[in-house]
CSV table of C-alpha atoms in Angstrom, one decimal:
chain,number,residue,atom,x,y,z
A,1,ASP,CA,-6.7,2.6,4.5
A,2,ALA,CA,-3.1,2.7,3.5
A,3,LYS,CA,-0.9,0.2,5.2
A,4,THR,CA,1.2,1.5,8.0
A,5,THR,CA,4.4,0.1,9.5
A,6,GLN,CA,5.5,0.7,13.1
A,7,PRO,CA,8.2,-0.8,15.2
A,8,PRO,CA,6.7,-3.3,17.6
A,9,SER,CA,8.3,-1.8,20.7
A,10,MET,CA,10.3,1.2,22.0
A,11,ASP,CA,11.7,2.4,25.3
A,12,CYS,CA,12.0,5.9,26.6
A,13,ALA,CA,13.3,7.4,29.8
A,14,GLU,CA,10.8,9.3,31.9
A,15,GLY,CA,11.0,13.1,31.2
A,16,ARG,CA,12.6,12.6,27.8
A,17,ALA,CA,10.9,13.0,24.5
A,18,ALA,CA,9.4,9.9,23.0
A,19,ASN,CA,9.6,9.9,19.2
A,20,LEU,CA,7.4,7.2,17.6
A,21,PRO,CA,7.9,6.6,13.9
A,22,CYS,CA,5.3,5.4,11.4
A,23,ASN,CA,5.8,4.5,7.7
A,24,HIS,CA,2.9,5.0,5.3
A,25,SER,CA,4.6,5.0,1.9
A,26,THR,CA,1.4,4.2,0.0
A,27,ILE,CA,-0.7,6.9,1.6
A,28,SER,CA,-3.1,8.6,-0.8
A,29,GLY,CA,-3.6,12.3,-1.2
A,30,ASN,CA,-6.9,12.3,0.8
A,31,GLU,CA,-5.8,10.1,3.6
A,32,TYR,CA,-5.0,11.7,7.0
A,33,VAL,CA,-2.6,10.2,9.5
A,34,TYR,CA,-4.3,9.5,12.8
A,35,TRP,CA,-2.6,8.4,16.1
A,36,TYR,CA,-4.3,6.6,18.9
A,37,ARG,CA,-3.0,5.0,22.0
A,38,GLN,CA,-4.3,2.2,24.3
A,39,ILE,CA,-3.2,2.0,27.8
A,40,HIS,CA,-3.4,-1.4,29.3
A,41,SER,CA,-7.0,-2.6,29.9
A,42,GLN,CA,-8.5,0.7,28.7
A,43,GLY,CA,-10.2,1.7,25.5
A,44,PRO,CA,-8.1,3.4,22.8
A,45,GLN,CA,-7.7,7.1,23.1
A,46,TYR,CA,-7.5,9.5,20.2
A,47,ILE,CA,-4.3,11.6,20.2
A,48,ILE,CA,-3.9,13.7,17.1
A,49,HIS,CA,-4.2,13.7,13.3
A,50,GLY,CA,-2.9,15.6,10.4
A,51,LEU,CA,-2.9,15.7,6.6
A,52,LYS,CA,0.4,17.3,5.5
A,53,ASN,CA,1.2,20.1,8.0
A,54,ASN,CA,2.7,19.5,11.4
A,55,GLU,CA,0.2,19.5,14.2
A,56,THR,CA,0.4,20.1,17.9
A,57,ASN,CA,-2.1,19.7,20.7
A,58,GLU,CA,-2.0,19.4,24.5
A,59,MET,CA,-1.0,15.7,24.2
A,60,ALA,CA,1.6,15.5,21.4
A,61,SER,CA,3.1,16.8,18.2
A,62,LEU,CA,2.8,15.2,14.8
A,63,ILE,CA,5.5,15.7,12.2
A,64,ILE,CA,4.7,14.5,8.7
A,65,THR,CA,7.4,14.4,6.1
A,66,GLU,CA,7.0,16.6,3.0
A,67,ASP,CA,6.4,13.5,0.8
A,68,ARG,CA,3.9,12.3,3.4
A,69,LYS,CA,5.4,8.8,3.3
A,70,SER,CA,6.2,8.8,7.0
A,71,SER,CA,5.4,10.6,10.2
A,72,THR,CA,6.6,10.9,13.8
A,73,LEU,CA,4.5,11.3,16.9
A,74,ILE,CA,6.4,13.2,19.6
A,75,LEU,CA,5.5,13.1,23.3
A,76,PRO,CA,7.7,16.0,24.5
A,77,HIS,CA,8.1,14.9,28.1
A,78,ALA,CA,7.2,11.3,28.5
A,79,THR,CA,5.8,10.1,31.9
A,80,LEU,CA,5.2,6.6,33.2
A,81,ARG,CA,1.5,7.0,32.4
A,82,ASP,CA,2.4,7.3,28.7
A,83,THR,CA,3.3,3.6,28.7
A,84,ALA,CA,0.8,2.3,26.1
A,85,VAL,CA,0.4,0.8,22.6
A,86,TYR,CA,0.5,3.6,20.0
A,87,TYR,CA,-1.4,3.1,16.8
A,88,CYS,CA,-0.7,5.0,13.6
A,89,ILE,CA,-3.5,4.8,11.0
A,90,ALA,CA,-3.7,6.3,7.5
A,91,HIS,CA,-7.4,7.0,6.9
A,92,ASN,CA,-9.7,8.9,4.6
A,93,SER,CA,-12.1,10.6,6.9
A,94,GLY,CA,-14.3,12.1,4.2
A,95,GLY,CA,-18.0,12.0,4.7
A,96,SER,CA,-19.1,9.5,7.3
A,97,ASN,CA,-16.1,7.2,6.9
A,98,TYR,CA,-15.1,6.2,10.3
A,99,LYS,CA,-13.9,2.7,9.6
A,100,LEU,CA,-10.4,2.4,11.0
A,101,THR,CA,-8.0,-0.4,10.4
A,102,PHE,CA,-5.9,-0.9,13.5
A,103,GLY,CA,-2.5,-2.6,13.1
A,104,LYS,CA,-0.4,-4.0,15.9
A,105,GLY,CA,1.1,-0.6,16.9
A,106,THR,CA,4.1,0.2,18.9
A,107,LEU,CA,4.4,-0.7,22.6
A,108,LEU,CA,6.0,2.3,24.2
A,109,THR,CA,7.5,1.6,27.6
A,110,VAL,CA,8.5,4.7,29.6
A,111,ASN,CA,11.1,3.7,32.2
A,112,PRO,CA,11.8,5.6,35.5
B,1,SER,CA,-15.0,14.6,22.6
B,2,ALA,CA,-17.8,12.2,23.6
B,3,VAL,CA,-18.2,10.4,26.9
B,4,ILE,CA,-19.0,6.8,26.3
B,5,SER,CA,-20.2,4.4,29.0
B,6,GLN,CA,-20.3,0.6,28.6
B,7,LYS,CA,-21.9,-2.0,30.8
B,8,PRO,CA,-20.8,-4.5,31.9
B,9,SER,CA,-17.2,-3.6,32.3
B,10,ARG,CA,-16.4,-7.3,32.6
B,11,ASP,CA,-18.2,-10.6,32.9
B,12,ILE,CA,-17.5,-14.3,33.1
B,13,CYS,CA,-20.0,-16.4,31.1
B,14,GLN,CA,-20.7,-20.0,30.5
B,15,ARG,CA,-20.4,-21.6,27.1
B,16,GLY,CA,-23.7,-21.5,25.1
B,17,THR,CA,-25.1,-18.5,26.9
B,18,SER,CA,-25.6,-15.0,25.5
B,19,LEU,CA,-24.6,-11.6,26.9
B,20,THR,CA,-25.8,-8.1,25.9
B,21,ILE,CA,-23.4,-5.2,26.2
B,22,GLN,CA,-24.8,-1.7,26.5
B,23,CYS,CA,-23.2,1.5,25.2
B,24,GLN,CA,-24.5,4.9,26.3
B,25,VAL,CA,-23.1,8.2,24.8
B,26,ASP,CA,-23.5,11.6,26.4
B,27,SER,CA,-24.5,13.3,23.1
B,28,GLN,CA,-26.5,12.4,20.0
B,29,VAL,CA,-24.3,10.7,17.3
B,30,THR,CA,-25.2,9.4,13.9
B,31,MET,CA,-23.0,6.4,13.8
B,32,MET,CA,-21.8,4.1,16.5
B,33,PHE,CA,-19.3,1.3,16.0
B,34,TRP,CA,-18.6,-2.0,17.8
B,35,TYR,CA,-15.1,-3.4,17.8
B,36,ARG,CA,-13.6,-6.6,19.2
B,37,GLN,CA,-10.1,-7.0,20.6
B,38,GLN,CA,-9.1,-10.6,21.1
B,39,PRO,CA,-6.4,-11.4,23.7
B,40,GLY,CA,-3.0,-10.0,22.5
B,41,GLN,CA,-4.5,-8.7,19.3
B,42,SER,CA,-5.4,-5.4,17.7
B,43,LEU,CA,-8.9,-4.1,17.2
B,44,THR,CA,-11.3,-5.4,14.6
B,45,LEU,CA,-14.5,-3.7,13.5
B,46,ILE,CA,-17.5,-5.9,14.0
B,47,ALA,CA,-20.3,-3.6,12.7
B,48,THR,CA,-21.7,-0.1,12.3
B,49,ALA,CA,-24.8,0.5,14.3
B,50,ASN,CA,-27.2,2.7,12.4
B,51,GLN,CA,-30.1,4.4,14.0
B,52,GLY,CA,-33.4,3.3,12.5
B,53,SER,CA,-32.0,0.6,10.3
B,54,GLU,CA,-30.1,-2.7,10.5
B,55,ALA,CA,-26.5,-2.7,11.5
B,56,THR,CA,-23.9,-3.1,8.8
B,57,TYR,CA,-21.6,-6.0,9.5
B,58,GLU,CA,-18.0,-6.5,8.5
B,59,SER,CA,-16.7,-9.6,6.7
B,60,GLY,CA,-16.6,-12.5,9.1
B,61,PHE,CA,-19.3,-11.2,11.5
B,62,VAL,CA,-23.0,-12.1,11.2
B,63,ILE,CA,-26.2,-10.8,12.7
B,64,ASP,CA,-27.2,-14.1,14.2
B,65,LYS,CA,-24.0,-14.2,16.2
B,66,PHE,CA,-23.8,-10.5,17.1
B,67,PRO,CA,-27.2,-8.9,17.0
B,68,ILE,CA,-27.1,-5.1,17.4
B,69,SER,CA,-29.8,-2.7,18.4
B,70,ARG,CA,-29.8,1.1,18.0
B,71,PRO,CA,-33.0,2.4,19.4
B,72,ASN,CA,-31.9,6.1,19.5
B,73,LEU,CA,-29.0,8.4,18.8
B,74,THR,CA,-27.4,7.9,22.2
B,75,PHE,CA,-27.6,4.2,22.9
B,76,SER,CA,-26.7,0.8,21.3
B,77,THR,CA,-26.4,-2.8,22.4
B,78,LEU,CA,-24.3,-5.6,21.1
B,79,THR,CA,-25.3,-9.2,22.0
B,80,VAL,CA,-22.8,-12.0,21.8
B,81,SER,CA,-24.9,-15.1,21.2
B,82,ASN,CA,-24.3,-18.7,21.9
B,83,MET,CA,-20.9,-17.9,23.3
B,84,SER,CA,-17.8,-20.1,23.1
B,85,PRO,CA,-14.3,-19.6,24.6
B,86,GLU,CA,-13.2,-18.1,21.3
B,87,ASP,CA,-15.5,-15.2,22.0
B,88,SER,CA,-13.5,-14.2,25.0
B,89,SER,CA,-12.4,-10.7,24.1
B,90,ILE,CA,-12.8,-7.0,24.9
B,91,TYR,CA,-15.7,-5.5,23.1
B,92,LEU,CA,-15.5,-1.8,22.5
B,93,CYS,CA,-18.1,0.8,21.5
B,94,SER,CA,-17.0,3.9,19.7
B,95,VAL,CA,-18.4,7.0,18.0
B,96,GLY,CA,-17.1,9.3,15.4
B,97,GLY,CA,-15.9,12.9,16.1
B,98,ARG,CA,-16.2,15.9,13.9
B,99,THR,CA,-12.9,15.5,12.1
B,100,GLY,CA,-12.9,11.8,11.5
B,101,GLU,CA,-11.5,10.7,14.8
B,102,LEU,CA,-13.0,7.9,16.9
B,103,PHE,CA,-13.8,8.0,20.6
B,104,PHE,CA,-14.0,4.7,22.5
B,105,GLY,CA,-15.6,3.4,25.6
B,106,GLU,CA,-13.6,1.6,28.2
B,107,GLY,CA,-14.6,-1.7,26.8
B,108,SER,CA,-16.4,-4.8,28.1
B,109,ARG,CA,-14.0,-7.6,29.0
B,110,LEU,CA,-15.8,-10.9,28.3
B,111,THR,CA,-14.4,-14.3,29.5
B,112,VAL,CA,-16.2,-17.4,28.3
B,113,LEU,CA,-15.6,-20.7,30.2
Protein backbone atom coordinates (compact mmCIF):
# COMPACT_ATOMS: atom_id res chain seq x y z
CA ASP A 1 0.00 0.00 0.00
CA ALA A 2 1.20 3.48 -0.79
CA LYS A 3 2.00 5.68 2.19
CA THR A 4 -0.69 8.17 3.14
CA THR A 5 -0.37 11.31 5.23
CA GLN A 6 -3.22 12.81 7.22
CA PRO A 7 -3.38 15.60 9.78
CA PRO A 8 -3.55 14.12 13.27
CA SER A 9 -6.62 16.09 14.27
CA MET A 10 -9.30 18.46 13.00
CA ASP A 11 -12.28 20.26 14.46
CA CYS A 12 -15.58 20.98 12.80
CA ALA A 13 -18.75 22.74 13.91
CA GLU A 14 -21.92 20.70 13.99
CA GLY A 15 -23.96 21.17 10.81
CA ARG A 16 -21.00 22.38 8.79
CA ALA A 17 -19.12 20.40 6.18
CA ALA A 18 -16.09 18.48 7.38
CA ASN A 19 -13.31 18.24 4.81
CA LEU A 20 -10.65 15.69 5.67
CA PRO A 21 -7.51 15.76 3.52
CA CYS A 22 -5.21 12.90 2.66
CA ASN A 23 -1.94 12.93 0.79
CA HIS A 24 -0.92 9.85 -1.19
CA SER A 25 1.71 11.19 -3.56
CA THR A 26 3.25 7.76 -4.28
CA ILE A 27 -0.01 6.04 -5.13
CA SER A 28 0.26 3.63 -8.02
CA GLY A 29 -2.13 3.39 -10.93
CA ASN A 30 -3.97 0.34 -9.64
CA GLU A 31 -4.40 1.51 -6.06
CA TYR A 32 -7.73 2.77 -4.85
CA VAL A 33 -8.25 5.30 -2.08
CA TYR A 34 -10.32 3.87 0.77
CA TRP A 35 -11.72 5.73 3.75
CA TYR A 36 -12.74 4.19 7.04
CA ARG A 37 -13.68 5.66 10.37
CA GLN A 38 -13.55 4.35 13.90
CA ILE A 39 -15.86 5.76 16.48
CA HIS A 40 -14.53 5.34 20.00
CA SER A 41 -14.71 1.76 21.29
CA GLN A 42 -16.22 0.46 18.06
CA GLY A 43 -14.84 -1.48 15.11
CA PRO A 44 -13.79 0.47 12.01
CA GLN A 45 -16.52 1.31 9.52
CA TYR A 46 -16.04 1.43 5.78
CA ILE A 47 -17.10 4.79 4.32
CA ILE A 48 -16.23 5.06 0.64
CA HIS A 49 -13.55 4.37 -1.94
CA GLY A 50 -12.54 5.55 -5.37
CA LEU A 51 -9.92 5.20 -8.08
CA LYS A 52 -9.85 8.50 -9.96
CA ASN A 53 -13.40 9.75 -10.28
CA ASN A 54 -15.17 11.56 -7.52
CA GLU A 55 -17.55 9.35 -5.59
CA THR A 56 -20.58 9.98 -3.42
CA ASN A 57 -22.69 7.75 -1.24
CA GLU A 58 -25.13 8.20 1.62
CA MET A 59 -22.31 8.79 4.08
CA ALA A 60 -19.83 11.03 2.31
CA SER A 61 -18.23 12.33 -0.86
CA LEU A 62 -14.71 11.57 -2.02
CA ILE A 63 -12.84 14.06 -4.14
CA ILE A 64 -9.65 12.77 -5.78
CA THR A 65 -7.32 15.22 -7.51
CA GLU A 66 -6.63 14.72 -11.18
CA ASP A 67 -3.05 13.60 -10.52
CA ARG A 68 -4.39 11.26 -7.79
CA LYS A 69 -1.78 12.44 -5.34
CA SER A 70 -4.29 13.62 -2.80
CA SER A 71 -7.93 13.30 -1.88
CA THR A 72 -10.53 14.85 0.40
CA LEU A 73 -13.32 13.13 2.26
CA ILE A 74 -16.31 15.40 2.71
CA LEU A 75 -19.00 14.94 5.33
CA PRO A 76 -21.53 17.49 4.08
CA HIS A 77 -23.36 18.16 7.34
CA ALA A 78 -21.29 16.91 10.26
CA THR A 79 -23.08 15.74 13.40
CA LEU A 80 -21.74 14.98 16.86
CA ARG A 81 -21.92 11.28 15.98
CA ASP A 82 -19.35 11.85 13.24
CA THR A 83 -16.67 12.39 15.88
CA ALA A 84 -14.22 9.60 15.12
CA VAL A 85 -10.78 8.72 13.80
CA TYR A 86 -10.82 8.74 10.00
CA TYR A 87 -8.37 6.56 8.11
CA CYS A 88 -7.29 7.10 4.51
CA ILE A 89 -5.72 4.04 2.86
CA ALA A 90 -4.29 3.62 -0.62
CA HIS A 91 -4.73 -0.02 -1.54
CA ASN A 92 -4.71 -2.35 -4.51
CA SER A 93 -7.88 -4.35 -4.16
CA GLY A 94 -7.20 -6.64 -7.06
CA GLY A 95 -8.04 -10.30 -6.64
CA SER A 96 -8.31 -11.34 -3.03
CA ASN A 97 -6.01 -8.68 -1.66
CA TYR A 98 -7.73 -7.38 1.44
CA LYS A 99 -4.65 -6.62 3.48
CA LEU A 100 -4.95 -3.03 4.60
CA THR A 101 -2.28 -0.96 6.25
CA PHE A 102 -3.86 1.44 8.72
CA GLY A 103 -1.99 4.61 9.66
CA LYS A 104 -2.80 6.84 12.60
CA GLY A 105 -5.63 8.65 10.83
CA THR A 106 -7.26 11.98 11.64
CA LEU A 107 -9.24 12.49 14.81
CA LEU A 108 -12.23 14.58 13.76
CA THR A 109 -14.01 16.28 16.62
CA VAL A 110 -17.40 17.73 15.82
CA ASN A 111 -18.28 20.49 18.25
CA PRO A 112 -21.80 21.65 19.15
CA SER B 1 -22.25 -5.38 3.78
CA ALA B 2 -21.74 -8.19 6.26
CA VAL B 3 -22.89 -8.43 9.85
CA ILE B 4 -20.08 -9.66 12.07
CA SER B 5 -20.56 -10.75 15.66
CA GLN B 6 -17.70 -11.22 18.08
CA LYS B 7 -17.65 -12.87 21.48
CA PRO B 8 -16.68 -11.91 24.08
CA SER B 9 -17.04 -8.17 23.67
CA ARG B 10 -14.63 -7.68 26.53
CA ASP B 11 -12.84 -9.73 29.14
CA ILE B 12 -10.34 -9.39 31.93
CA CYS B 13 -7.85 -12.24 32.14
CA GLN B 14 -5.00 -13.32 34.31
CA ARG B 15 -1.45 -13.49 33.12
CA GLY B 16 -0.51 -16.92 31.73
CA THR B 17 -4.02 -17.94 30.73
CA SER B 18 -5.49 -18.22 27.24
CA LEU B 19 -8.64 -16.75 25.75
CA THR B 20 -10.51 -17.73 22.61
CA ILE B 21 -12.40 -15.08 20.67
CA GLN B 22 -15.19 -16.12 18.34
CA CYS B 23 -16.24 -14.44 15.12
CA GLN B 24 -19.51 -15.24 13.36
CA VAL B 25 -20.49 -13.76 9.97
CA ASP B 26 -24.03 -13.67 8.60
CA SER B 27 -22.93 -14.86 5.14
CA GLN B 28 -20.35 -17.16 3.64
CA VAL B 29 -17.04 -15.47 3.03
CA THR B 30 -13.83 -16.79 1.58
CA MET B 31 -11.40 -14.83 3.68
CA MET B 32 -11.56 -13.63 7.25
CA PHE B 33 -8.98 -11.49 8.94
CA TRP B 34 -7.90 -10.87 12.49
CA TYR B 35 -6.54 -7.48 13.53
CA ARG B 36 -5.13 -6.17 16.78
CA GLN B 37 -5.40 -2.64 18.07
CA GLN B 38 -3.17 -1.89 21.01
CA PRO B 39 -4.11 1.00 23.31
CA GLY B 40 -3.80 4.32 21.51
CA GLN B 41 -2.52 2.66 18.36
CA SER B 42 -3.83 1.90 14.91
CA LEU B 43 -4.83 -1.51 13.61
CA THR B 44 -2.32 -4.23 12.80
CA LEU B 45 -3.13 -7.35 10.80
CA ILE B 46 -2.41 -10.53 12.73
CA ALA B 47 -3.38 -13.17 10.21
CA THR B 48 -5.69 -14.27 7.43
CA ALA B 49 -7.97 -17.14 8.37
CA ASN B 50 -8.34 -19.52 5.42
CA GLN B 51 -11.10 -22.09 5.31
CA GLY B 52 -9.71 -25.58 5.03
CA SER B 53 -6.08 -24.64 5.48
CA GLU B 54 -3.75 -23.08 7.99
CA ALA B 55 -3.96 -19.39 8.70
CA THR B 56 -1.44 -17.06 7.11
CA TYR B 57 0.37 -14.99 9.71
CA GLU B 58 1.91 -11.56 9.32
CA SER B 59 5.43 -10.76 10.37
CA GLY B 60 5.71 -10.65 14.14
CA PHE B 61 2.81 -13.00 14.80
CA VAL B 62 3.13 -16.76 15.24
CA ILE B 63 0.74 -19.65 15.37
CA ASP B 64 1.80 -20.81 18.82
CA LYS B 65 0.81 -17.47 20.29
CA PHE B 66 -2.28 -16.80 18.16
CA PRO B 67 -3.75 -20.09 16.95
CA ILE B 68 -6.65 -19.61 14.57
CA SER B 69 -9.39 -21.97 13.51
CA ARG B 70 -11.66 -21.64 10.47
CA PRO B 71 -14.00 -24.64 10.46
CA ASN B 72 -16.43 -23.21 7.88
CA LEU B 73 -17.15 -20.16 5.72
CA THR B 74 -19.02 -18.24 8.41
CA PHE B 75 -16.99 -18.78 11.57
CA SER B 76 -13.49 -18.34 12.94
CA THR B 77 -11.77 -18.25 16.29
CA LEU B 78 -8.61 -16.55 17.47
CA THR B 79 -6.90 -17.72 20.64
CA VAL B 80 -4.52 -15.49 22.54
CA SER B 81 -2.25 -17.93 24.36
CA ASN B 82 -0.20 -17.58 27.51
CA MET B 83 -1.27 -13.99 27.89
CA SER B 84 0.80 -11.16 29.30
CA PRO B 85 -0.20 -7.54 29.97
CA GLU B 86 1.32 -6.63 26.57
CA ASP B 87 -1.50 -8.60 24.95
CA SER B 88 -4.06 -6.15 26.31
CA SER B 89 -5.68 -4.91 23.10
CA ILE B 90 -8.82 -4.84 21.05
CA TYR B 91 -8.96 -7.83 18.73
CA LEU B 92 -11.04 -7.35 15.60
CA CYS B 93 -12.44 -9.79 13.11
CA SER B 94 -13.06 -8.59 9.56
CA VAL B 95 -14.22 -9.89 6.20
CA GLY B 96 -13.78 -8.61 2.68
CA GLY B 97 -16.53 -7.05 0.59
CA ARG B 98 -17.09 -7.30 -3.13
CA THR B 99 -15.08 -4.22 -4.05
CA GLY B 100 -12.06 -4.57 -1.78
CA GLU B 101 -13.53 -2.97 1.31
CA LEU B 102 -13.35 -4.56 4.73
CA PHE B 103 -16.16 -4.96 7.23
CA PHE B 104 -15.30 -5.25 10.88
CA GLY B 105 -16.86 -6.66 13.98
CA GLU B 106 -17.22 -4.53 17.08
CA GLY B 107 -14.07 -5.99 18.54
CA SER B 108 -13.13 -7.90 21.67
CA ARG B 109 -11.46 -5.74 24.30
CA LEU B 110 -8.99 -7.81 26.27
CA THR B 111 -7.33 -6.69 29.48
CA VAL B 112 -4.60 -8.86 30.95
CA LEU B 113 -3.67 -8.35 34.58
